[in-house]
Amino acid sequence: LLTPYGHHDREQLGLAGGPLHDPRVIAYLLQPDLFTGYPAQVTVETDSPLTLGQTVVNPRCDASSPPSVQVMHQVDADGVYDLIVQQLAGLSPRA
């Protein structure tokens, strides 16, 4: 299922496979202990023509800029992969 998806990242970037962005969100909801993060204020630049659309992460939050998100910076990749495989194995085939 994921072989064609990861082909580009293997060939162009030298990675073992493609990132699994969407399944990681579900993995976090099912098993958040697989992830490590920190609270931060995240904004999107809307004024500068040089950095328009750039995401700016400020980990030094205070009363004037309280955290708006939890930024994940580590993941137990094997644990997430095992969870995905486990969940897929439990699916019933359609008739």
Coordinates of N, CA and C in Angstrom, one line a residue:
L1 N 0.8 -1.2 0.0 CA 0.0 0.0 0.0 C 0.9 1.3 0.0
L2 N 1.9 1.3 0.8 CA 2.8 2.5 0.9 C 4.0 2.5 0.0
T3 N 4.2 1.4 -0.7 CA 5.4 1.4 -1.6 C 5.5 2.5 -2.6
P4 N 4.4 2.7 -3.4 CA 4.5 3.8 -4.4 C 4.6 5.2 -3.7
Y5 N 3.9 5.3 -2.6 CA 4.0 6.6 -1.9 C 5.4 7.0 -1.5
G6 N 6.1 6.0 -0.9 CA 7.5 6.2 -0.4 C 8.5 6.2 -1.5
H7 N 8.2 5.9 -2.7 CA 9.2 5.8 -3.8 C 10.0 7.1 -4.0
H8 N 9.2 8.2 -4.1 CA 9.9 9.5 -4.3 C 10.9 9.8 -3.2
D9 N 10.5 9.6 -1.9 CA 11.3 10.0 -0.8 C 12.6 9.1 -0.8
R10 N 12.4 7.9 -1.1 CA 13.6 7.0 -1.2 C 14.6 7.4 -2.3
E11 N 14.0 7.7 -3.5 CA 14.8 8.1 -4.6 C 15.4 9.5 -4.5
Q12 N 14.6 10.4 -4.2 CA 15.0 11.8 -4.2 C 15.7 12.3 -2.9
L13 N 15.3 11.8 -1.8 CA 15.8 12.3 -0.5 C 16.6 11.3 0.3
G14 N 16.7 10.0 -0.2 CA 17.5 9.0 0.4 C 16.9 8.5 1.7
L15 N 15.6 8.7 1.9 CA 14.9 8.3 3.1 C 14.4 6.8 3.0
A16 N 14.2 6.2 4.1 CA 13.7 4.8 4.1 C 12.3 4.7 3.5
G17 N 11.5 5.7 3.5 CA 10.1 5.7 3.0 C 9.5 7.1 3.2
G18 N 8.3 7.2 2.8 CA 7.6 8.5 2.9 C 7.0 8.7 4.3
P19 N 6.9 10.0 4.6 CA 6.3 10.3 6.0 C 4.8 10.0 6.0
L20 N 4.4 9.5 7.1 CA 3.0 9.2 7.3 C 2.3 10.2 8.1
H21 N 2.0 11.4 7.6 CA 1.5 12.5 8.3 C 0.1 12.2 8.9
D22 N -0.8 11.8 8.0 CA -2.2 11.6 8.5 C -2.3 10.5 9.5
P23 N -1.7 9.3 9.2 CA -1.8 8.2 10.2 C -1.2 8.6 11.6
R24 N -0.2 9.5 11.5 CA 0.5 9.9 12.8 C -0.5 10.7 13.7
V25 N -1.4 11.5 13.1 CA -2.4 12.2 13.9 C -3.3 11.2 14.6
I26 N -3.7 10.2 13.9 CA -4.6 9.2 14.5 C -3.8 8.4 15.5
A27 N -2.6 8.1 15.3 CA -1.7 7.4 16.2 C -1.6 8.2 17.5
Y28 N -1.4 9.5 17.4 CA -1.4 10.4 18.6 C -2.7 10.3 19.4
L29 N -3.8 10.3 18.7 CA -5.1 10.3 19.4 C -5.3 8.9 20.1
L30 N -4.8 7.9 19.5 CA -4.9 6.5 20.0 C -3.9 6.2 21.1
Q31 N -2.7 6.7 20.9 CA -1.6 6.4 21.9 C -0.6 7.6 22.0
P32 N -1.0 8.6 22.7 CA -0.2 9.8 22.8 C 1.2 9.6 23.5
D33 N 1.3 8.5 24.2 CA 2.6 8.3 24.9 C 3.7 7.9 23.9
L34 N 3.4 7.7 22.7 CA 4.4 7.5 21.6 C 5.1 8.8 21.2
F35 N 4.6 9.9 21.6 CA 5.1 11.2 21.2 C 5.6 12.1 22.3
T36 N 6.6 12.9 22.0 CA 7.1 13.9 23.0 C 7.0 15.3 22.4
G37 N 6.5 16.2 23.1 CA 6.4 17.6 22.6 C 6.5 18.6 23.7
Y38 N 6.3 19.9 23.3 CA 6.3 21.0 24.2 C 5.3 22.0 23.8
P39 N 4.8 22.8 24.7 CA 3.8 23.8 24.4 C 4.5 25.0 23.7
A40 N 3.9 25.6 22.7 CA 4.5 26.8 22.0 C 3.4 27.6 21.4
Q41 N 3.8 28.8 21.1 CA 2.9 29.8 20.4 C 3.3 29.7 18.9
V42 N 2.4 29.4 18.0 CA 2.7 29.3 16.6 C 1.8 30.3 15.9
T43 N 2.5 31.1 15.0 CA 1.8 32.0 14.2 C 2.2 31.9 12.7
V44 N 1.5 32.4 11.8 CA 1.8 32.4 10.4 C 2.1 33.8 10.0
E45 N 3.2 34.0 9.4 CA 3.6 35.4 8.9 C 2.7 35.8 7.8
T46 N 2.1 37.0 8.0 CA 1.1 37.5 7.0 C 1.5 38.8 6.4
D47 N 2.6 39.4 6.9 CA 3.0 40.8 6.5 C 4.2 40.9 5.6
S48 N 5.2 40.1 5.8 CA 6.5 40.2 5.1 C 6.4 39.5 3.7
P49 N 6.7 40.2 2.6 CA 6.7 39.5 1.3 C 7.8 38.4 1.2
L50 N 8.9 38.5 2.0 CA 10.0 37.5 2.0 C 9.6 36.2 2.7
T51 N 8.8 36.4 3.7 CA 8.5 35.2 4.5 C 7.0 34.9 4.6
L52 N 6.2 35.5 3.7 CA 4.8 35.3 3.7 C 4.4 33.8 3.8
G53 N 3.6 33.5 4.7 CA 3.1 32.1 4.9 C 4.0 31.2 5.8
Q54 N 5.2 31.8 6.2 CA 6.1 31.0 7.0 C 5.5 30.8 8.4
T55 N 5.6 29.6 8.9 CA 5.2 29.3 10.3 C 6.3 29.6 11.2
V56 N 5.9 30.4 12.3 CA 6.9 30.9 13.3 C 6.5 30.2 14.6
V57 N 7.5 29.5 15.2 CA 7.3 28.7 16.4 C 8.0 29.5 17.5
N58 N 7.3 29.9 18.6 CA 7.9 30.5 19.7 C 7.7 29.6 21.0
P59 N 8.8 28.9 21.4 CA 8.6 28.0 22.6 C 8.6 28.8 23.9
R60 N 9.0 30.1 23.9 CA 9.0 30.9 25.1 C 7.7 31.6 25.3
C61 N 6.8 30.9 25.8 CA 5.4 31.5 26.0 C 5.4 32.2 27.3
D62 N 4.5 33.2 27.3 CA 4.2 34.0 28.6 C 2.8 34.4 28.5
A63 N 2.4 35.3 29.5 CA 1.0 35.7 29.6 C 0.6 36.5 28.3
S64 N 1.5 37.2 27.7 CA 1.1 38.0 26.5 C 1.0 37.1 25.2
S65 N 1.7 35.9 25.2 CA 1.6 35.0 24.1 C 1.6 33.6 24.7
P66 N 0.4 33.2 25.1 CA 0.2 31.8 25.7 C 0.4 30.8 24.6
P67 N 0.7 29.5 25.0 CA 0.9 28.5 24.0 C -0.4 28.2 23.3
S68 N -0.3 28.0 22.0 CA -1.5 27.7 21.2 C -1.5 26.3 20.6
V69 N -0.4 25.6 20.7 CA -0.3 24.3 20.2 C 0.7 23.5 21.0
Q70 N 0.7 22.2 20.8 CA 1.7 21.3 21.4 C 2.6 20.9 20.2
V71 N 3.9 21.3 20.1 CA 4.7 20.9 19.0 C 5.4 19.6 19.4
M72 N 5.2 18.6 18.5 CA 5.8 17.3 18.7 C 7.2 17.3 18.0
H73 N 8.2 16.9 18.8 CA 9.6 16.9 18.2 C 10.2 15.5 18.3
Q74 N 9.6 14.5 19.0 CA 10.1 13.2 19.0 C 8.9 12.2 18.8
V75 N 9.2 11.1 18.2 CA 8.2 10.1 18.0 C 8.8 8.7 18.1
D76 N 8.2 7.7 18.7 CA 8.6 6.4 18.7 C 8.1 5.8 17.4
A77 N 8.9 5.9 16.4 CA 8.5 5.5 15.0 C 8.1 4.0 14.9
D78 N 8.9 3.2 15.6 CA 8.6 1.7 15.6 C 7.2 1.5 16.2
G79 N 7.0 2.2 17.3 CA 5.7 2.1 18.0 C 4.5 2.6 17.2
V80 N 4.7 3.7 16.5 CA 3.6 4.2 15.6 C 3.4 3.2 14.5
Y81 N 4.5 2.7 13.8 CA 4.3 1.7 12.8 C 3.6 0.5 13.3
D82 N 4.0 -0.1 14.4 CA 3.3 -1.2 15.0 C 1.8 -1.0 15.3
L83 N 1.5 0.2 15.8 CA 0.1 0.6 16.0 C -0.7 0.6 14.7
I84 N -0.1 1.2 13.7 CA -0.8 1.3 12.4 C -1.0 -0.2 11.8
V85 N 0.0 -1.0 11.9 CA -0.2 -2.4 11.4 C -1.2 -3.1 12.2
Q86 N -1.2 -2.9 13.5 CA -2.2 -3.6 14.4 C -3.6 -3.1 14.1
Q87 N -3.8 -1.8 13.8 CA -5.1 -1.3 13.5 C -5.6 -1.8 12.1
L88 N -4.7 -1.8 11.2 CA -5.0 -2.3 9.8 C -5.4 -3.8 9.8
A89 N -4.7 -4.6 10.7 CA -4.9 -6.0 10.7 C -6.3 -6.3 11.3
G90 N -6.8 -5.4 12.1 CA -8.1 -5.6 12.7 C -9.3 -5.2 11.9
L91 N -9.0 -4.6 10.7 CA -10.1 -4.2 9.8 C -10.7 -5.5 9.1
S92 N -12.0 -5.4 9.0 CA -12.7 -6.5 8.2 C -12.7 -6.2 6.8
P93 N -12.5 -7.2 5.9 CA -12.6 -6.9 4.5 C -14.1 -6.6 4.1
R94 N -14.2 -5.8 3.1 CA -15.6 -5.5 2.6 C -16.1 -6.6 1.8
A95 N -17.4 -6.8 1.9 CA -18.0 -7.9 1.1 C -18.4 -7.4 -0.3

